[in-house]
């Protein structure tokens, strides 16, 4: 795929100021998801970014679900869904963490990740890194190995990459 095709797809991401609270700029991938050609370009680029040696994908709620499901289908891989609290009947583990505008909790379903699995984390945006770092910690506590993180958009000024240590991070666009 050539870079200009991917850039056109990524240009569909819109910015919504003051959401979910004043001072925060929400990056909306809805227009990208709604454009079939753009969505294919982004999934193909994530597929390249993840590379080989992955047994399973871990998706972060909620927009990460959309991306990881498409990527899992394309690769023939299963997808584990890291969820917000109250959505799972059987929770293997949970973690509380800091967001750029508050606190949150994530949960890992029982049996979704196995010890020794090699997993890649898929999400839409890497901002402060709290959500992805919490997901990585849940995965590691399950005994699985995290091979890397793939995101559509990285907000470099918020320093999220630094919270992930030496873990490879692949962002399709960094702003």
PDB file of C-alpha atoms in Angstrom:
ATOM      1  CA  UNK A   1       0.000   0.000   0.000  1.00  0.00           C
ATOM      2  CA  UNK A   2       1.326   3.423  -0.758  1.00  0.00           C
ATOM      3  CA  UNK A   3       1.548   6.053   1.940  1.00  0.00           C
ATOM      4  CA  UNK A   4      -0.730   8.568   0.206  1.00  0.00           C
ATOM      5  CA  UNK A   5      -3.638   6.070   0.267  1.00  0.00           C
ATOM      6  CA  UNK A   6      -3.156   5.548   3.980  1.00  0.00           C
ATOM      7  CA  UNK A   7      -2.813   9.292   4.570  1.00  0.00           C
ATOM      8  CA  UNK A   8      -6.131   9.929   2.770  1.00  0.00           C
ATOM      9  CA  UNK A   9      -7.763   7.335   5.033  1.00  0.00           C
ATOM     10  CA  UNK A  10      -6.267   8.853   8.184  1.00  0.00           C
ATOM     11  CA  UNK A  11      -7.330  12.340   7.076  1.00  0.00           C
ATOM     12  CA  UNK A  12     -10.927  11.242   7.753  1.00  0.00           C
ATOM     13  CA  UNK A  13     -10.283  11.340  11.510  1.00  0.00           C
ATOM     14  CA  UNK A  14     -11.976  14.438  12.923  1.00  0.00           C
ATOM     15  CA  UNK A  15     -11.246  16.489  16.033  1.00  0.00           C
ATOM     16  CA  UNK A  16     -14.005  17.415  18.448  1.00  0.00           C
ATOM     17  CA  UNK A  17     -12.947  20.024  21.022  1.00  0.00           C
ATOM     18  CA  UNK A  18     -13.997  19.945  24.667  1.00  0.00           C
ATOM     19  CA  UNK A  19     -15.150  16.317  24.724  1.00  0.00           C
ATOM     20  CA  UNK A  20     -15.560  14.479  27.054  1.00  0.00           C
ATOM     21  CA  UNK A  21     -14.704  17.573  29.099  1.00  0.00           C
ATOM     22  CA  UNK A  22     -13.355  21.098  28.508  1.00  0.00           C
ATOM     23  CA  UNK A  23      -9.777  21.175  27.245  1.00  0.00           C
ATOM     24  CA  UNK A  24      -9.796  17.631  25.807  1.00  0.00           C
ATOM     25  CA  UNK A  25      -9.770  17.134  22.039  1.00  0.00           C
ATOM     26  CA  UNK A  26     -11.586  13.920  21.088  1.00  0.00           C
ATOM     27  CA  UNK A  27     -10.275  12.165  17.979  1.00  0.00           C
ATOM     28  CA  UNK A  28     -13.296  10.667  16.194  1.00  0.00           C
ATOM     29  CA  UNK A  29     -12.583   7.681  13.968  1.00  0.00           C
ATOM     30  CA  UNK A  30     -16.263   7.247  13.037  1.00  0.00           C
ATOM     31  CA  UNK A  31     -15.818   8.784   9.551  1.00  0.00           C
ATOM     32  CA  UNK A  32     -12.863   6.453   8.907  1.00  0.00           C
ATOM     33  CA  UNK A  33     -14.857   3.397  10.050  1.00  0.00           C
ATOM     34  CA  UNK A  34     -17.746   4.450   7.823  1.00  0.00           C
ATOM     35  CA  UNK A  35     -15.642   4.587   4.669  1.00  0.00           C
ATOM     36  CA  UNK A  36     -15.037   1.066   3.353  1.00  0.00           C
ATOM     37  CA  UNK A  37     -11.903   1.913   1.374  1.00  0.00           C
ATOM     38  CA  UNK A  38     -10.369   3.885   4.232  1.00  0.00           C
ATOM     39  CA  UNK A  39     -11.176   1.153   6.747  1.00  0.00           C
ATOM     40  CA  UNK A  40      -9.492  -1.483   4.564  1.00  0.00           C
ATOM     41  CA  UNK A  41      -6.383   0.697   4.222  1.00  0.00           C
ATOM     42  CA  UNK A  42      -6.121   1.164   7.980  1.00  0.00           C
ATOM     43  CA  UNK A  43      -6.647  -2.533   8.789  1.00  0.00           C
ATOM     44  CA  UNK A  44      -4.061  -3.501   6.161  1.00  0.00           C
ATOM     45  CA  UNK A  45      -1.570  -1.029   7.633  1.00  0.00           C
ATOM     46  CA  UNK A  46      -2.157  -2.353  11.160  1.00  0.00           C
ATOM     47  CA  UNK A  47      -1.648  -5.875   9.833  1.00  0.00           C
ATOM     48  CA  UNK A  48       1.764  -4.879   8.474  1.00  0.00           C
ATOM     49  CA  UNK A  49       2.663  -3.075  11.698  1.00  0.00           C
ATOM     50  CA  UNK A  50       1.933  -6.056  13.941  1.00  0.00           C
ATOM     51  CA  UNK A  51       4.183  -8.410  12.020  1.00  0.00           C
ATOM     52  CA  UNK A  52       4.529 -12.150  12.558  1.00  0.00           C
ATOM     53  CA  UNK A  53       4.716 -14.252  15.713  1.00  0.00           C
ATOM     54  CA  UNK A  54       1.361 -13.246  17.183  1.00  0.00           C
ATOM     55  CA  UNK A  55      -1.074 -15.878  18.522  1.00  0.00           C
ATOM     56  CA  UNK A  56      -3.888 -13.562  19.597  1.00  0.00           C
ATOM     57  CA  UNK A  57      -4.964  -9.936  19.509  1.00  0.00           C
ATOM     58  CA  UNK A  58      -6.117  -7.999  22.547  1.00  0.00           C
ATOM     59  CA  UNK A  59      -8.607  -5.227  21.840  1.00  0.00           C
ATOM     60  CA  UNK A  60      -9.274  -2.293  24.139  1.00  0.00           C
ATOM     61  CA  UNK A  61     -12.908  -1.193  24.580  1.00  0.00           C
ATOM     62  CA  UNK A  62     -14.548   0.124  22.549  1.00  0.00           C
ATOM     63  CA  UNK A  63     -13.081   1.353  19.271  1.00  0.00           C
ATOM     64  CA  UNK A  64     -10.211  -1.101  19.590  1.00  0.00           C
ATOM     65  CA  UNK A  65     -12.856  -3.842  19.250  1.00  0.00           C
ATOM     66  CA  UNK A  66     -13.720  -2.685  15.738  1.00  0.00           C
ATOM     67  CA  UNK A  67     -10.101  -2.625  14.612  1.00  0.00           C
ATOM     68  CA  UNK A  68      -9.014  -5.871  16.268  1.00  0.00           C
ATOM     69  CA  UNK A  69     -12.055  -7.796  15.006  1.00  0.00           C
ATOM     70  CA  UNK A  70     -11.285  -6.841  11.413  1.00  0.00           C
ATOM     71  CA  UNK A  71      -7.594  -7.544  11.900  1.00  0.00           C
ATOM     72  CA  UNK A  72      -8.281 -10.863  13.626  1.00  0.00           C
ATOM     73  CA  UNK A  73     -10.513 -11.945  10.753  1.00  0.00           C
ATOM     74  CA  UNK A  74      -7.881 -10.931   8.188  1.00  0.00           C
ATOM     75  CA  UNK A  75      -5.171 -12.886  10.046  1.00  0.00           C
ATOM     76  CA  UNK A  76      -7.245 -15.809  11.293  1.00  0.00           C
ATOM     77  CA  UNK A  77      -6.528 -14.871  14.913  1.00  0.00           C
ATOM     78  CA  UNK A  78      -8.730 -14.814  17.970  1.00  0.00           C
ATOM     79  CA  UNK A  79      -9.424 -11.559  19.771  1.00  0.00           C
ATOM     80  CA  UNK A  80      -9.536 -11.036  23.539  1.00  0.00           C
ATOM     81  CA  UNK A  81     -11.675  -8.086  24.616  1.00  0.00           C
ATOM     82  CA  UNK A  82     -10.477  -5.910  27.504  1.00  0.00           C
ATOM     83  CA  UNK A  83     -13.698  -4.475  28.943  1.00  0.00           C
ATOM     84  CA  UNK A  84     -14.961  -1.709  31.187  1.00  0.00           C
ATOM     85  CA  UNK A  85     -16.377  -2.907  34.534  1.00  0.00           C
ATOM     86  CA  UNK A  86     -19.821  -4.447  34.786  1.00  0.00           C
ATOM     87  CA  UNK A  87     -19.832  -5.965  31.293  1.00  0.00           C
ATOM     88  CA  UNK A  88     -18.429  -9.420  32.064  1.00  0.00           C
ATOM     89  CA  UNK A  89     -19.969 -12.337  33.974  1.00  0.00           C
ATOM     90  CA  UNK A  90     -16.558 -13.949  34.625  1.00  0.00           C
ATOM     91  CA  UNK A  91     -13.586 -11.685  35.287  1.00  0.00           C
ATOM     92  CA  UNK A  92     -10.075 -13.149  35.343  1.00  0.00           C
ATOM     93  CA  UNK A  93      -8.456  -9.926  36.538  1.00  0.00           C
ATOM     94  CA  UNK A  94      -9.102  -6.196  36.820  1.00  0.00           C
ATOM     95  CA  UNK A  95      -6.954  -3.097  37.040  1.00  0.00           C
ATOM     96  CA  UNK A  96      -7.560   0.539  38.003  1.00  0.00           C
ATOM     97  CA  UNK A  97      -5.588   3.244  36.187  1.00  0.00           C
ATOM     98  CA  UNK A  98      -5.336   6.975  35.484  1.00  0.00           C
ATOM     99  CA  UNK A  99      -6.743   8.686  32.384  1.00  0.00           C
ATOM    100  CA  UNK A 100      -5.806  12.160  31.218  1.00  0.00           C
ATOM    101  CA  UNK A 101      -9.176  13.308  32.616  1.00  0.00           C
ATOM    102  CA  UNK A 102      -9.909  10.946  35.520  1.00  0.00           C
ATOM    103  CA  UNK A 103      -9.633   7.305  36.569  1.00  0.00           C
ATOM    104  CA  UNK A 104     -10.951   4.101  35.038  1.00  0.00           C
ATOM    105  CA  UNK A 105     -10.985   0.326  35.427  1.00  0.00           C
ATOM    106  CA  UNK A 106     -10.475  -2.451  32.891  1.00  0.00           C
ATOM    107  CA  UNK A 107     -11.270  -6.150  33.168  1.00  0.00           C
ATOM    108  CA  UNK A 108     -10.004  -9.223  31.346  1.00  0.00           C
ATOM    109  CA  UNK A 109     -12.490 -12.056  30.721  1.00  0.00           C
ATOM    110  CA  UNK A 110     -11.753 -15.532  32.063  1.00  0.00           C
ATOM    111  CA  UNK A 111     -10.103 -17.756  29.441  1.00  0.00           C
ATOM    112  CA  UNK A 112      -9.503 -15.007  26.891  1.00  0.00           C
ATOM    113  CA  UNK A 113      -5.695 -15.018  27.161  1.00  0.00           C
ATOM    114  CA  UNK A 114      -3.610 -18.065  28.014  1.00  0.00           C
ATOM    115  CA  UNK A 115      -0.179 -18.318  29.645  1.00  0.00           C
ATOM    116  CA  UNK A 116       2.466 -18.266  26.931  1.00  0.00           C
ATOM    117  CA  UNK A 117       0.239 -16.621  24.307  1.00  0.00           C
ATOM    118  CA  UNK A 118       2.044 -14.032  22.208  1.00  0.00           C
ATOM    119  CA  UNK A 119      -0.386 -11.143  21.926  1.00  0.00           C
ATOM    120  CA  UNK A 120      -0.478  -7.749  20.254  1.00  0.00           C
ATOM    121  CA  UNK A 121      -2.589  -4.964  21.741  1.00  0.00           C
ATOM    122  CA  UNK A 122      -4.794  -3.056  19.287  1.00  0.00           C
ATOM    123  CA  UNK A 123      -6.434   0.286  20.042  1.00  0.00           C
ATOM    124  CA  UNK A 124      -7.496   3.419  18.231  1.00  0.00           C
ATOM    125  CA  UNK A 125      -5.565   6.205  19.983  1.00  0.00           C
ATOM    126  CA  UNK A 126      -2.495   6.259  22.216  1.00  0.00           C
ATOM    127  CA  UNK A 127      -2.780   9.393  24.354  1.00  0.00           C
ATOM    128  CA  UNK A 128      -1.352   9.381  27.905  1.00  0.00           C
ATOM    129  CA  UNK A 129      -0.842   5.624  27.670  1.00  0.00           C
ATOM    130  CA  UNK A 130      -2.890   4.752  30.757  1.00  0.00           C
ATOM    131  CA  UNK A 131      -5.419   2.526  28.999  1.00  0.00           C
ATOM    132  CA  UNK A 132      -2.842   0.660  26.936  1.00  0.00           C
ATOM    133  CA  UNK A 133      -0.444   0.298  29.883  1.00  0.00           C
ATOM    134  CA  UNK A 134      -3.285  -1.093  32.013  1.00  0.00           C
ATOM    135  CA  UNK A 135      -4.197  -3.560  29.247  1.00  0.00           C
ATOM    136  CA  UNK A 136      -0.566  -4.654  28.931  1.00  0.00           C
ATOM    137  CA  UNK A 137      -0.385  -5.215  32.693  1.00  0.00           C
ATOM    138  CA  UNK A 138      -3.549  -7.349  32.644  1.00  0.00           C
ATOM    139  CA  UNK A 139      -2.123  -9.449  29.813  1.00  0.00           C
ATOM    140  CA  UNK A 140       1.232  -9.930  31.520  1.00  0.00           C
ATOM    141  CA  UNK A 141      -0.445 -10.906  34.799  1.00  0.00           C
ATOM    142  CA  UNK A 142      -2.289 -13.630  32.859  1.00  0.00           C
ATOM    143  CA  UNK A 143       1.071 -15.127  31.875  1.00  0.00           C
ATOM    144  CA  UNK A 144       0.944 -14.068  28.225  1.00  0.00           C
ATOM    145  CA  UNK A 145       3.704 -12.192  26.400  1.00  0.00           C
ATOM    146  CA  UNK A 146       2.968  -8.835  24.775  1.00  0.00           C
ATOM    147  CA  UNK A 147       4.700  -8.520  21.400  1.00  0.00           C
ATOM    148  CA  UNK A 148       3.752  -4.899  20.801  1.00  0.00           C
ATOM    149  CA  UNK A 149       1.042  -2.292  20.490  1.00  0.00           C
ATOM    150  CA  UNK A 150      -0.604  -1.087  17.282  1.00  0.00           C
ATOM    151  CA  UNK A 151      -2.699   2.077  17.189  1.00  0.00           C
ATOM    152  CA  UNK A 152      -4.167   4.231  14.479  1.00  0.00           C
ATOM    153  CA  UNK A 153      -3.240   7.558  16.056  1.00  0.00           C
ATOM    154  CA  UNK A 154      -0.640   8.594  18.629  1.00  0.00           C
ATOM    155  CA  UNK A 155      -0.863  11.935  20.423  1.00  0.00           C
ATOM    156  CA  UNK A 156       2.864  12.421  20.993  1.00  0.00           C
ATOM    157  CA  UNK A 157       2.585  15.486  23.248  1.00  0.00           C
ATOM    158  CA  UNK A 158       0.782  13.404  25.893  1.00  0.00           C
ATOM    159  CA  UNK A 159       3.751  11.026  26.262  1.00  0.00           C
ATOM    160  CA  UNK A 160       1.871   7.711  26.236  1.00  0.00           C
ATOM    161  CA  UNK A 161       4.690   5.821  24.562  1.00  0.00           C
ATOM    162  CA  UNK A 162       6.968   6.499  27.540  1.00  0.00           C
ATOM    163  CA  UNK A 163       4.579   4.582  29.853  1.00  0.00           C
ATOM    164  CA  UNK A 164       5.113   1.414  27.800  1.00  0.00           C
ATOM    165  CA  UNK A 165       8.851   1.051  28.383  1.00  0.00           C
ATOM    166  CA  UNK A 166      10.647  -0.860  25.641  1.00  0.00           C
ATOM    167  CA  UNK A 167       7.471  -2.393  24.213  1.00  0.00           C
ATOM    168  CA  UNK A 168       7.306  -1.789  20.440  1.00  0.00           C
ATOM    169  CA  UNK A 169       4.591   0.737  19.572  1.00  0.00           C
ATOM    170  CA  UNK A 170       3.364   1.078  15.988  1.00  0.00           C
ATOM    171  CA  UNK A 171       1.274   4.164  15.248  1.00  0.00           C
ATOM    172  CA  UNK A 172      -0.096   4.743  11.763  1.00  0.00           C
ATOM    173  CA  UNK A 173      -0.031   8.498  12.388  1.00  0.00           C
ATOM    174  CA  UNK A 174       1.604  10.577  15.107  1.00  0.00           C
ATOM    175  CA  UNK A 175       0.390  14.109  15.820  1.00  0.00           C
TER     176      UNK A 175
END
